[in-house]
Coordinates of C-alpha atoms in Angstrom, one line a residue:
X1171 CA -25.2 1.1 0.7
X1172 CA -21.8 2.4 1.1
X1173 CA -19.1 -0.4 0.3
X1174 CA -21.6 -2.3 -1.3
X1175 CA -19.6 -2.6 -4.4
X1176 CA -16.3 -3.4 -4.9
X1177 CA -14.1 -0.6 -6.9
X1178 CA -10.7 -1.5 -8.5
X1179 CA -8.4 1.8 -8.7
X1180 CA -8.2 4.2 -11.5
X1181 CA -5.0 4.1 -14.3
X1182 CA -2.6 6.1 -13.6
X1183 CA -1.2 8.2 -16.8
X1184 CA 2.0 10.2 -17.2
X1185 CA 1.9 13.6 -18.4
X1186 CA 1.8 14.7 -22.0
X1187 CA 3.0 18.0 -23.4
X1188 CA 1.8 17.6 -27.3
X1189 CA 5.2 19.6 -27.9
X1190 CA 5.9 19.1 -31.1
X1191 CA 8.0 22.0 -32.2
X1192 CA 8.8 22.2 -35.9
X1193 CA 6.6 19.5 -36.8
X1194 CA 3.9 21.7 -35.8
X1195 CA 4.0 24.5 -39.0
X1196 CA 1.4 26.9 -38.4
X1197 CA -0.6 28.9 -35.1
X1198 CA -3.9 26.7 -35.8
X1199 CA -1.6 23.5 -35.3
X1200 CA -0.2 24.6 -32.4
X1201 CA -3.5 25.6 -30.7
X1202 CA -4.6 22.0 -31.3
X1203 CA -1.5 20.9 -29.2
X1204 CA -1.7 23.1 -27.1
X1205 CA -5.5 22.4 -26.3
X1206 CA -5.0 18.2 -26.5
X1207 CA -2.6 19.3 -23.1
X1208 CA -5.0 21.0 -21.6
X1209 CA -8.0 19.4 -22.1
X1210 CA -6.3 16.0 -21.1
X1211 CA -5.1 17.8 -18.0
X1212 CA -8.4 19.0 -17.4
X1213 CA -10.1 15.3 -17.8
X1214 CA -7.7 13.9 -15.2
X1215 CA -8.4 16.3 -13.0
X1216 CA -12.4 15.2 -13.1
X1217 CA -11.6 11.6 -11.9
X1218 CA -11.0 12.8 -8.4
X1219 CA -13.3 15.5 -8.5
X1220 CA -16.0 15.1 -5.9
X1221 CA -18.4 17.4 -7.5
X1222 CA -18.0 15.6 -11.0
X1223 CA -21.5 15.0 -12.3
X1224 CA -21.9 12.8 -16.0
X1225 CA -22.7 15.9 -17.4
X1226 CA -19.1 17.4 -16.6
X1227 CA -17.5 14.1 -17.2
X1228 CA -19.3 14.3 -20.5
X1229 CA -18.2 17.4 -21.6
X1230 CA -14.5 17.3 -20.2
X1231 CA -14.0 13.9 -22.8
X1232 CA -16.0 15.1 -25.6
X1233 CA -13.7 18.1 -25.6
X1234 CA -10.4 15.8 -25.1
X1235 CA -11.9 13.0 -27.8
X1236 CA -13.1 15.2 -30.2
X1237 CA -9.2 17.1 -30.5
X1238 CA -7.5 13.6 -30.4
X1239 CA -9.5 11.9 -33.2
X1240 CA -7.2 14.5 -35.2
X1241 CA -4.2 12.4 -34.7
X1242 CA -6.7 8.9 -35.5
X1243 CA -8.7 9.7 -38.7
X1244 CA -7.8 10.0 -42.0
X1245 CA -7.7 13.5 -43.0
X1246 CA -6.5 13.7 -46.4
X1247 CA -8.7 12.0 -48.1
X1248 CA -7.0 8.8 -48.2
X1249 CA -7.5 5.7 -46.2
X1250 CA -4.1 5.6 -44.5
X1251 CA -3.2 5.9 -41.1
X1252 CA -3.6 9.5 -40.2
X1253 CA 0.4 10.9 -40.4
X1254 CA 0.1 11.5 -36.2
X1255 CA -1.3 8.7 -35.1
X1256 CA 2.7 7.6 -33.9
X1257 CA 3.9 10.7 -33.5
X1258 CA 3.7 10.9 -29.1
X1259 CA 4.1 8.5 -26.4
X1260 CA 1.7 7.5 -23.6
X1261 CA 2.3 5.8 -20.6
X1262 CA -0.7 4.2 -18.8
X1263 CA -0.9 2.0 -15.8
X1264 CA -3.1 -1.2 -15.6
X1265 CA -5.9 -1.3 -12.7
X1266 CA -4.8 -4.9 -11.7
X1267 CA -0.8 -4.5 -12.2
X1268 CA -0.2 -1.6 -9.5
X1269 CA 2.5 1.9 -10.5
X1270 CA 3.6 -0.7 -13.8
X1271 CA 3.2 1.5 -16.6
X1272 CA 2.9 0.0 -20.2
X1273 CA 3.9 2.4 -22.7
X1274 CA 2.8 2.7 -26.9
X1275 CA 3.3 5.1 -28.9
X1276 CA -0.2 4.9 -30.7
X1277 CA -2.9 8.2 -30.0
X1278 CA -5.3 4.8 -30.2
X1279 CA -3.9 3.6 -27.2
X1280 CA -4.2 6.8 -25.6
X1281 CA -8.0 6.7 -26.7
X1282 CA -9.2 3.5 -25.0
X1283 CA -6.7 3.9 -22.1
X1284 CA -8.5 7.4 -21.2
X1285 CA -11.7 5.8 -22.4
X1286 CA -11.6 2.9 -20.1
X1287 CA -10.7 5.3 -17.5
X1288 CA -13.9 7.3 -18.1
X1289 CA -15.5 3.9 -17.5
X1290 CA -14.2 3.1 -14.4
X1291 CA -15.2 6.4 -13.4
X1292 CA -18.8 6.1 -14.0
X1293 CA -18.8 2.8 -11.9
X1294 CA -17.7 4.6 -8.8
X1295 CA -20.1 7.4 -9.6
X1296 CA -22.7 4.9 -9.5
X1297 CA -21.1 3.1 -6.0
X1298 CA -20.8 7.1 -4.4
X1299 CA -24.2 7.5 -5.4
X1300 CA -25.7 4.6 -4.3
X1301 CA -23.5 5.1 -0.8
X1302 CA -26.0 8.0 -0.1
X1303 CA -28.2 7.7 3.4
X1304 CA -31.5 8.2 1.3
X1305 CA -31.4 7.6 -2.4
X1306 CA -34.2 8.7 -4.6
X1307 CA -35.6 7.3 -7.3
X1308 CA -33.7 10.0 -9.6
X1309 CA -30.2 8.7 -8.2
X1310 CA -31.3 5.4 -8.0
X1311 CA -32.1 5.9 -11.9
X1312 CA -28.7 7.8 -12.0
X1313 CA -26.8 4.9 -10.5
X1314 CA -28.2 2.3 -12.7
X1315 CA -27.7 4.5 -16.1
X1316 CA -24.0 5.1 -15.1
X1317 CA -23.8 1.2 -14.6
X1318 CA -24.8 0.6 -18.0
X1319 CA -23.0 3.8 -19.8
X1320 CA -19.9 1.9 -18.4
X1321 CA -20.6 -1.3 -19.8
X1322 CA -20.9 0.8 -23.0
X1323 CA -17.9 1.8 -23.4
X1324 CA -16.2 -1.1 -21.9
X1325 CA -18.1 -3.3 -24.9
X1326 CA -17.7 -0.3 -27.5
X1327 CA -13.3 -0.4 -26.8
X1328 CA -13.5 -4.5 -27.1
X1329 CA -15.1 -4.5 -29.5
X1330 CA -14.3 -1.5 -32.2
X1331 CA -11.2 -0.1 -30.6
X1332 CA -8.9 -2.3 -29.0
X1333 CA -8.7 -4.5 -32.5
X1334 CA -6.9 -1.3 -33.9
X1335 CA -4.1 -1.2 -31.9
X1336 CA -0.5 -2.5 -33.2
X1337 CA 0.6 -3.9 -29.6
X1338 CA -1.8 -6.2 -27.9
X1339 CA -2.8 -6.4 -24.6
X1340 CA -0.4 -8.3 -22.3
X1341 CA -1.7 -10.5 -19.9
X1342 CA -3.7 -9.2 -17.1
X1343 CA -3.4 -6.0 -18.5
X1344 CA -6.7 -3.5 -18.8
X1345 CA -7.2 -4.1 -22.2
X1346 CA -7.1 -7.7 -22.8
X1347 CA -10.7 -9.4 -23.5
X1348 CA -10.7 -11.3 -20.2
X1349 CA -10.4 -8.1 -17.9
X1350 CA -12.4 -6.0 -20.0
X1351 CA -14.8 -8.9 -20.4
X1352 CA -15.0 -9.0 -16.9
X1353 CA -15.4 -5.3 -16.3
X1354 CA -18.6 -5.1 -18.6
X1355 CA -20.3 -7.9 -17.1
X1356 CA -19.9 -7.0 -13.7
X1357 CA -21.6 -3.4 -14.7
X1358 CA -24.4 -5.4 -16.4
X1359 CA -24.8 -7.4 -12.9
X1360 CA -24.8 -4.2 -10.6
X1361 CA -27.2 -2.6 -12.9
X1362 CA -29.6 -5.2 -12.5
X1363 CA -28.8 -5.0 -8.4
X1364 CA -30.5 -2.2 -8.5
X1365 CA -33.3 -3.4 -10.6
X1366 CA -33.9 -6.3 -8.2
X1367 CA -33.5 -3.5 -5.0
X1368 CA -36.9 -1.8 -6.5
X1369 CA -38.8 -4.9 -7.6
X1370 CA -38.1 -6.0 -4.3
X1371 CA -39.1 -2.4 -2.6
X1372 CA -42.6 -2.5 -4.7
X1373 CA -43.3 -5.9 -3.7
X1374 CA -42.9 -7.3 -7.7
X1375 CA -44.2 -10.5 -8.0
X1376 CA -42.1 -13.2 -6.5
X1377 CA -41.5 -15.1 -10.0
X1378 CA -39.9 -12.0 -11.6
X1379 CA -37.5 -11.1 -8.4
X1380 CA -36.4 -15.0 -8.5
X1381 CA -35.7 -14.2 -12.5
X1382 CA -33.8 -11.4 -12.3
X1383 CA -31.6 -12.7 -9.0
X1384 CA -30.9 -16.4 -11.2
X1385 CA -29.7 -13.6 -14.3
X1386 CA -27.7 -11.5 -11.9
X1387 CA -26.0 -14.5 -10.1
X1388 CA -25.0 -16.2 -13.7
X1389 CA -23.8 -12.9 -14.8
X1390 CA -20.9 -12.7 -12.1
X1391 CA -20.8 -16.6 -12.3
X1392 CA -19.7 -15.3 -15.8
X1393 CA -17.1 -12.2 -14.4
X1394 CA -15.6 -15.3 -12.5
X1395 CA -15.0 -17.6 -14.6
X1396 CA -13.2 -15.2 -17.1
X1397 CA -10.7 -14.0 -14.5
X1398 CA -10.2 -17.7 -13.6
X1399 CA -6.7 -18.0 -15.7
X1400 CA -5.3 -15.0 -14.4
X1401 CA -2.5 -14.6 -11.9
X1402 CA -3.9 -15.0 -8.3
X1403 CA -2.6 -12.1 -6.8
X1404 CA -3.8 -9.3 -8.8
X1405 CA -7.3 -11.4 -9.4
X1406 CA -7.7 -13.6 -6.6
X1407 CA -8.9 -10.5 -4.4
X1408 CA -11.8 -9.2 -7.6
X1409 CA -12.9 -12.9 -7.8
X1410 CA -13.7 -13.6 -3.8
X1411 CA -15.5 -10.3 -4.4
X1412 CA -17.6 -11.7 -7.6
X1413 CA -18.4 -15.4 -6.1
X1414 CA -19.6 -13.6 -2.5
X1415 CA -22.1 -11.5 -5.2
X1416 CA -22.9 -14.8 -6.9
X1417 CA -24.2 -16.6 -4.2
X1418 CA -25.8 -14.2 -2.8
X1419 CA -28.3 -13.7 -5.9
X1420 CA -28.2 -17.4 -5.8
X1421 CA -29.7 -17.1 -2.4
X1422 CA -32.1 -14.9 -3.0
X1423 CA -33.2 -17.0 -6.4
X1424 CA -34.4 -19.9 -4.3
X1425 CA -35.9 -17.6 -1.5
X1426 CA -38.2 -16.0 -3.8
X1427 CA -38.4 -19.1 -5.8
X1428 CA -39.5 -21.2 -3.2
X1429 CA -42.3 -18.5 -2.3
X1430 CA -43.4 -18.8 -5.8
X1431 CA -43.6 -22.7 -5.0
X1432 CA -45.6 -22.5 -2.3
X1433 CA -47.9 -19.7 -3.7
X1434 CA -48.5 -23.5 -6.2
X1435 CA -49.4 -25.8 -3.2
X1436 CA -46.0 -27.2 -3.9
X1437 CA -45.1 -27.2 -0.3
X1438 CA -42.1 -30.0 -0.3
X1439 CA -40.3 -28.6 -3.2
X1440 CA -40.9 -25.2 -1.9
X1441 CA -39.2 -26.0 1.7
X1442 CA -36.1 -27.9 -0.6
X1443 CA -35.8 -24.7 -2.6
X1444 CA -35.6 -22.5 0.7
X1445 CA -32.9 -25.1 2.4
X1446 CA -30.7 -24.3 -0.7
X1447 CA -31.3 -20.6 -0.4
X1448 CA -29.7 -21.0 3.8
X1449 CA -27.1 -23.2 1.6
X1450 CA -26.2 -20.9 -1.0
X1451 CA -26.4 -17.6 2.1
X1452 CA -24.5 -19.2 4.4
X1453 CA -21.5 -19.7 1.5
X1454 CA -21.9 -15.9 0.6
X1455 CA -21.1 -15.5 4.4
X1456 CA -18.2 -17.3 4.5
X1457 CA -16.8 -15.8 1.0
X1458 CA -17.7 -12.2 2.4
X1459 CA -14.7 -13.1 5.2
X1460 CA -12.7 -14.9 2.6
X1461 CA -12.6 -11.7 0.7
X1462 CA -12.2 -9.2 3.3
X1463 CA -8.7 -11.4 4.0
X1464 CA -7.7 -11.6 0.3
X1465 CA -5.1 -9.1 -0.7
X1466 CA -5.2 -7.5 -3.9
X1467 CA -6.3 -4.4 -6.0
X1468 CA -8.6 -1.8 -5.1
X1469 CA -11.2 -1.4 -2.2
X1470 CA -12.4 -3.4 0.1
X1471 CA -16.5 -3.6 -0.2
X1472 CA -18.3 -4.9 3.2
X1473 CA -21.2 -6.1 1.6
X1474 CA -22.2 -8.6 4.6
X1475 CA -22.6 -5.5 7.1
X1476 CA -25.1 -4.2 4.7
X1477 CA -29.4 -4.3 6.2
X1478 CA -29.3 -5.4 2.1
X1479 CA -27.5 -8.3 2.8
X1480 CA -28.7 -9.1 6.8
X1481 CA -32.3 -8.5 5.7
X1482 CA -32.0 -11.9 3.5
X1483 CA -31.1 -13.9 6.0
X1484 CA -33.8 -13.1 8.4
X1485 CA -36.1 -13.3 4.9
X1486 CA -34.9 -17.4 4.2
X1487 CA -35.1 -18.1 8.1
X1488 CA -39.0 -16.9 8.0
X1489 CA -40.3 -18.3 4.8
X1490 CA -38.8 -21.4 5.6
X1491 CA -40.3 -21.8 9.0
X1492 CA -43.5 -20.6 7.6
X1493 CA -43.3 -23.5 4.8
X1494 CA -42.3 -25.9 7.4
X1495 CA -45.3 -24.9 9.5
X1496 CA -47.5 -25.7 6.9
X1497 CA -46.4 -28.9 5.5
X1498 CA -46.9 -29.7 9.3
X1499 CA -50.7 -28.8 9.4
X1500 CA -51.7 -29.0 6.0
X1501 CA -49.7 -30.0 2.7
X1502 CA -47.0 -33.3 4.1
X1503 CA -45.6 -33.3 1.3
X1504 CA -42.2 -35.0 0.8
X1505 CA -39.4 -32.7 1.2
X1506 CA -37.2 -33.5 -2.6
X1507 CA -33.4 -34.8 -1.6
X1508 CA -32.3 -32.6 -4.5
X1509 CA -33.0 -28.9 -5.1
X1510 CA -35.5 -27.9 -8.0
X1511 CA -33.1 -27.0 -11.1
X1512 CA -33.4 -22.9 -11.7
X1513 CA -34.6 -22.4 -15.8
X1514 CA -35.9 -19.1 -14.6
X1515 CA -35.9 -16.2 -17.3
X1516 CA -36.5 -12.7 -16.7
X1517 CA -38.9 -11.2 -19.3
X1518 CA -38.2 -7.6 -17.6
X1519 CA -35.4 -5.5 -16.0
X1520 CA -32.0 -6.7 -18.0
X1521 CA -29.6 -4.8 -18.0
X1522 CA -28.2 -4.3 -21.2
X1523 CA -24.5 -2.2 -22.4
X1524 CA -25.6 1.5 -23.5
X1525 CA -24.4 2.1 -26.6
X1526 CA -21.4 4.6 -26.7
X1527 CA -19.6 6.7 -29.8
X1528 CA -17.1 8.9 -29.4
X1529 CA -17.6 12.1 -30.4
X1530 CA -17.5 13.4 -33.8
X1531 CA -13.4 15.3 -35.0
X1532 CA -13.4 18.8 -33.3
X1533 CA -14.0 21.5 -35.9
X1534 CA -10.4 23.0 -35.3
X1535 CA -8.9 20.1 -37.0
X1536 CA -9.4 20.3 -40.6
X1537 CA -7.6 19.1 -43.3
X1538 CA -6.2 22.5 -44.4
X1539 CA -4.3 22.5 -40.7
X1540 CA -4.0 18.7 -40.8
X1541 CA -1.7 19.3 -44.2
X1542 CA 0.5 21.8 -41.6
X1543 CA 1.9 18.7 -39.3
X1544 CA 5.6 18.1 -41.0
X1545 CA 7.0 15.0 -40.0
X1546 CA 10.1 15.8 -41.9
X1547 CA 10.7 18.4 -39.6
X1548 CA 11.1 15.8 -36.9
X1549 CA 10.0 16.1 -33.3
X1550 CA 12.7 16.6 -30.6
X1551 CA 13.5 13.0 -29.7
X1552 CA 11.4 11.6 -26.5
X1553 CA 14.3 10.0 -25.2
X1554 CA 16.1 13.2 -24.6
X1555 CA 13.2 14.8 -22.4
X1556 CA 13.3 14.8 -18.5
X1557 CA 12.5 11.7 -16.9
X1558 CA 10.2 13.5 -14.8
X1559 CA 7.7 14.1 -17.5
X1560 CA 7.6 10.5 -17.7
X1561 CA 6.9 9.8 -14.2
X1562 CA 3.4 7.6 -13.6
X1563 CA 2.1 9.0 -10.2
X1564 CA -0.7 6.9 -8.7
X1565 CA -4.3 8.2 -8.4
X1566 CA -4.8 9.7 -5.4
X1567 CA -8.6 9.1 -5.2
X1568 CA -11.2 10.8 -2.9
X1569 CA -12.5 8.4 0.2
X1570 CA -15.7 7.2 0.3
X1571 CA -16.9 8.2 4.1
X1572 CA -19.5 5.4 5.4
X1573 CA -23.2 6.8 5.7
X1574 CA -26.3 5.5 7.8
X1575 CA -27.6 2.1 5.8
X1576 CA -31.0 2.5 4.9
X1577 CA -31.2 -1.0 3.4
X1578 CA -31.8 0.1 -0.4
X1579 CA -34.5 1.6 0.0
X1580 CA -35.3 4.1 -2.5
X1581 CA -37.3 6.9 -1.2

């Protein structure tokens, strides 16, 4: 299932040295420094790391996270802002917006920039993973857990985080609610992808794979629609890629659905609700082409050269000639001029956010060292430092080399 999934880039950061000479007073406060650089540098380094696992990713941000919550809570007792929450400046890049950097200087921002990066990274763990030539069951349970670690955090920065920060959002940028909206839905949606590639492997009842296919489609009917007032060309490219995924669920609704019709002696209804299945695959078809010519953001998925995708088509052809076969010979039953109206509701297999906390303040930053930081000393000003500290280099992220397509199917 290589390029099955469609991966905006990683955010780009700019280095940070946690310098801060004279305002840091004592040798505990300076080890704090000096470990926020090299923990941070030592995160970074895991987003192109082939041979990242969660576990590693895991450990690399709860050992950044836990240091940087020292310049976020309040550690004197009070509830004012902690003293060095403005203290340094941190550039980020947006994964819609190209080498534009937005700058704050807010240690909040630099948590649910890096945080939203850790996302993204578990999402193309999960597509790496799911690219494999034979996927187990353990990776295929791997995949889907990363799917819904991501929309974790996504939801967990919306909706506790992001609120906190002094500067909001621009528009189109990472951590406004339609992105970010967008980014947690389409995890839930992918999640359940592979949710519907198992029922579908263990021959599930019919009723339950048309469920979970209606709930998938409406969920990137939902990524769509929230992207739909942003500026074509740095969405126009992620949308193509959503509505292709939409109809293709859509498609695979009615196929199941009109199996389950049939299985009810409704023959006529049955053959309607496979005609809007060809309908709905032959769209996903056309928007698989449309998408592959849409210039934008990240890479390019190839979802329609997938045995995933081909393997429906050959699915609706059969059932439908089957149906049509037997409301010759037995059932002649009326064929409906409108298609049956989908209420399914899947009682099994949603995919739901998993809930994420950062980690609790590292042990090194007490309130004893806290009481250390001087701000009176002043910090050399940022605006004297070399501009090539300041530089945003883009992510130069690993390639994901095609495998042999075994169709999904979990071994």
């Amino acid at each position: 299932m290589t390029h099955w999934f469609h991966r905006n880039p990683l955010k780009a950061t700019a280095p940070v040295s946690f310098n801060l000479y004279g305002v840091a007073g004592s040798q505990a406060a300076n080890k704090i420094c000096n470990d926020l650089r090299t923990t941070r540098a030592r995160l970074l380094e895991m987003f192109t790391d082939t041979t990242c696992n969660p576990e590693i990713m895991k450990n690399a941000t709860d050992a950044y996270f836990s240091l940087l919550q020292g310049f976020i809570a309040s550690l004197d007792g009070t509830t004012q802002e902690n003293k060095l929450r403005f203290i340094q400046n941190f550039k980020w890049t947006d994964t819609l917006q190209g080498n534009i950097p937005s700058a704050q200087q807010d240690a909040i921002f630099e948590l649910v920039s890096m945080a939203f990066n850790v996302a993204v990274w578990h999402t193309k763990f999960a597509s790496r993973l799911a690219g494999k030539e034979n996927v187990t069951e353990v990776e295929a349970k791997d995949v889907h857990r990363s799917l819904k670690i991501a929309a974790g955090i996504f939801k967990h920065l919306k909706e506790v985080h992001i609120p906190r920060l002094i500067t909001p959002a621009e528009k189109g940028r990472d951590l406004e609610p339609r992105v970010i909206d967008t980014y947690m839905v389409q995890c839930q949606a992918e999640a359940q992808e592979v949710t519907i590639a198992r029922a579908i492997e263990l021959k599930h009842n019919a009723t339950l794979i048309a469920a979970l296919a209606f709930e998938t489609a409406n969920f990137y009917q939902k990524a769509d629609h929230a992207l739909n007032t942003l500026e074509p060309e740095c969405s126009s490219k992620w949308r193509k890629y959503l509505q292709l995924k939409q109809h293709f669920y859509m498609a695979y609704a009615y196929c199941y659905h009109g199996q389950t019709l049939l299985a009810s002696d409704k023959c006529g209804e049955s053959i309607r609700s496979l005609q809007e299945a060809e309908k709905c695959y032959s769209r996903a078809e056309a928007l698989c082409k449309e998408y592959r010519q849409t210039k934008g953001p990240g890479s390019t998925a190839k979802p329609s050269e997938q045995l995933f995708f081909t393997k429906l088509g050959g699915l609706i052809k059969n059932t439908l000639q089957k149906c049509e076969r037997e409301n010759g010979f037995i059932y002649f039953h009326k064929v409906p001029a409108e298609a049956p109206q989908l209420e399914l509701k899947a009682s099994y297999g949603l995919a739901d956010p998993m809930s994420f906390e950062f980690p609790a303040l590292s042990e090194q930053c007490t309130p004893e060292v806290y009481a250390t930081f001087d701000l009176t000393k002043g910090v050399r000003d940022e605006k004297a430092k070399p501009k090539q500290e300041e530089e945003v280099k883009p992510v130069k992220e690993p390639d994901l080399k095609p495998q042999k397509d075994t169709g999904c199917v979990i071994s």
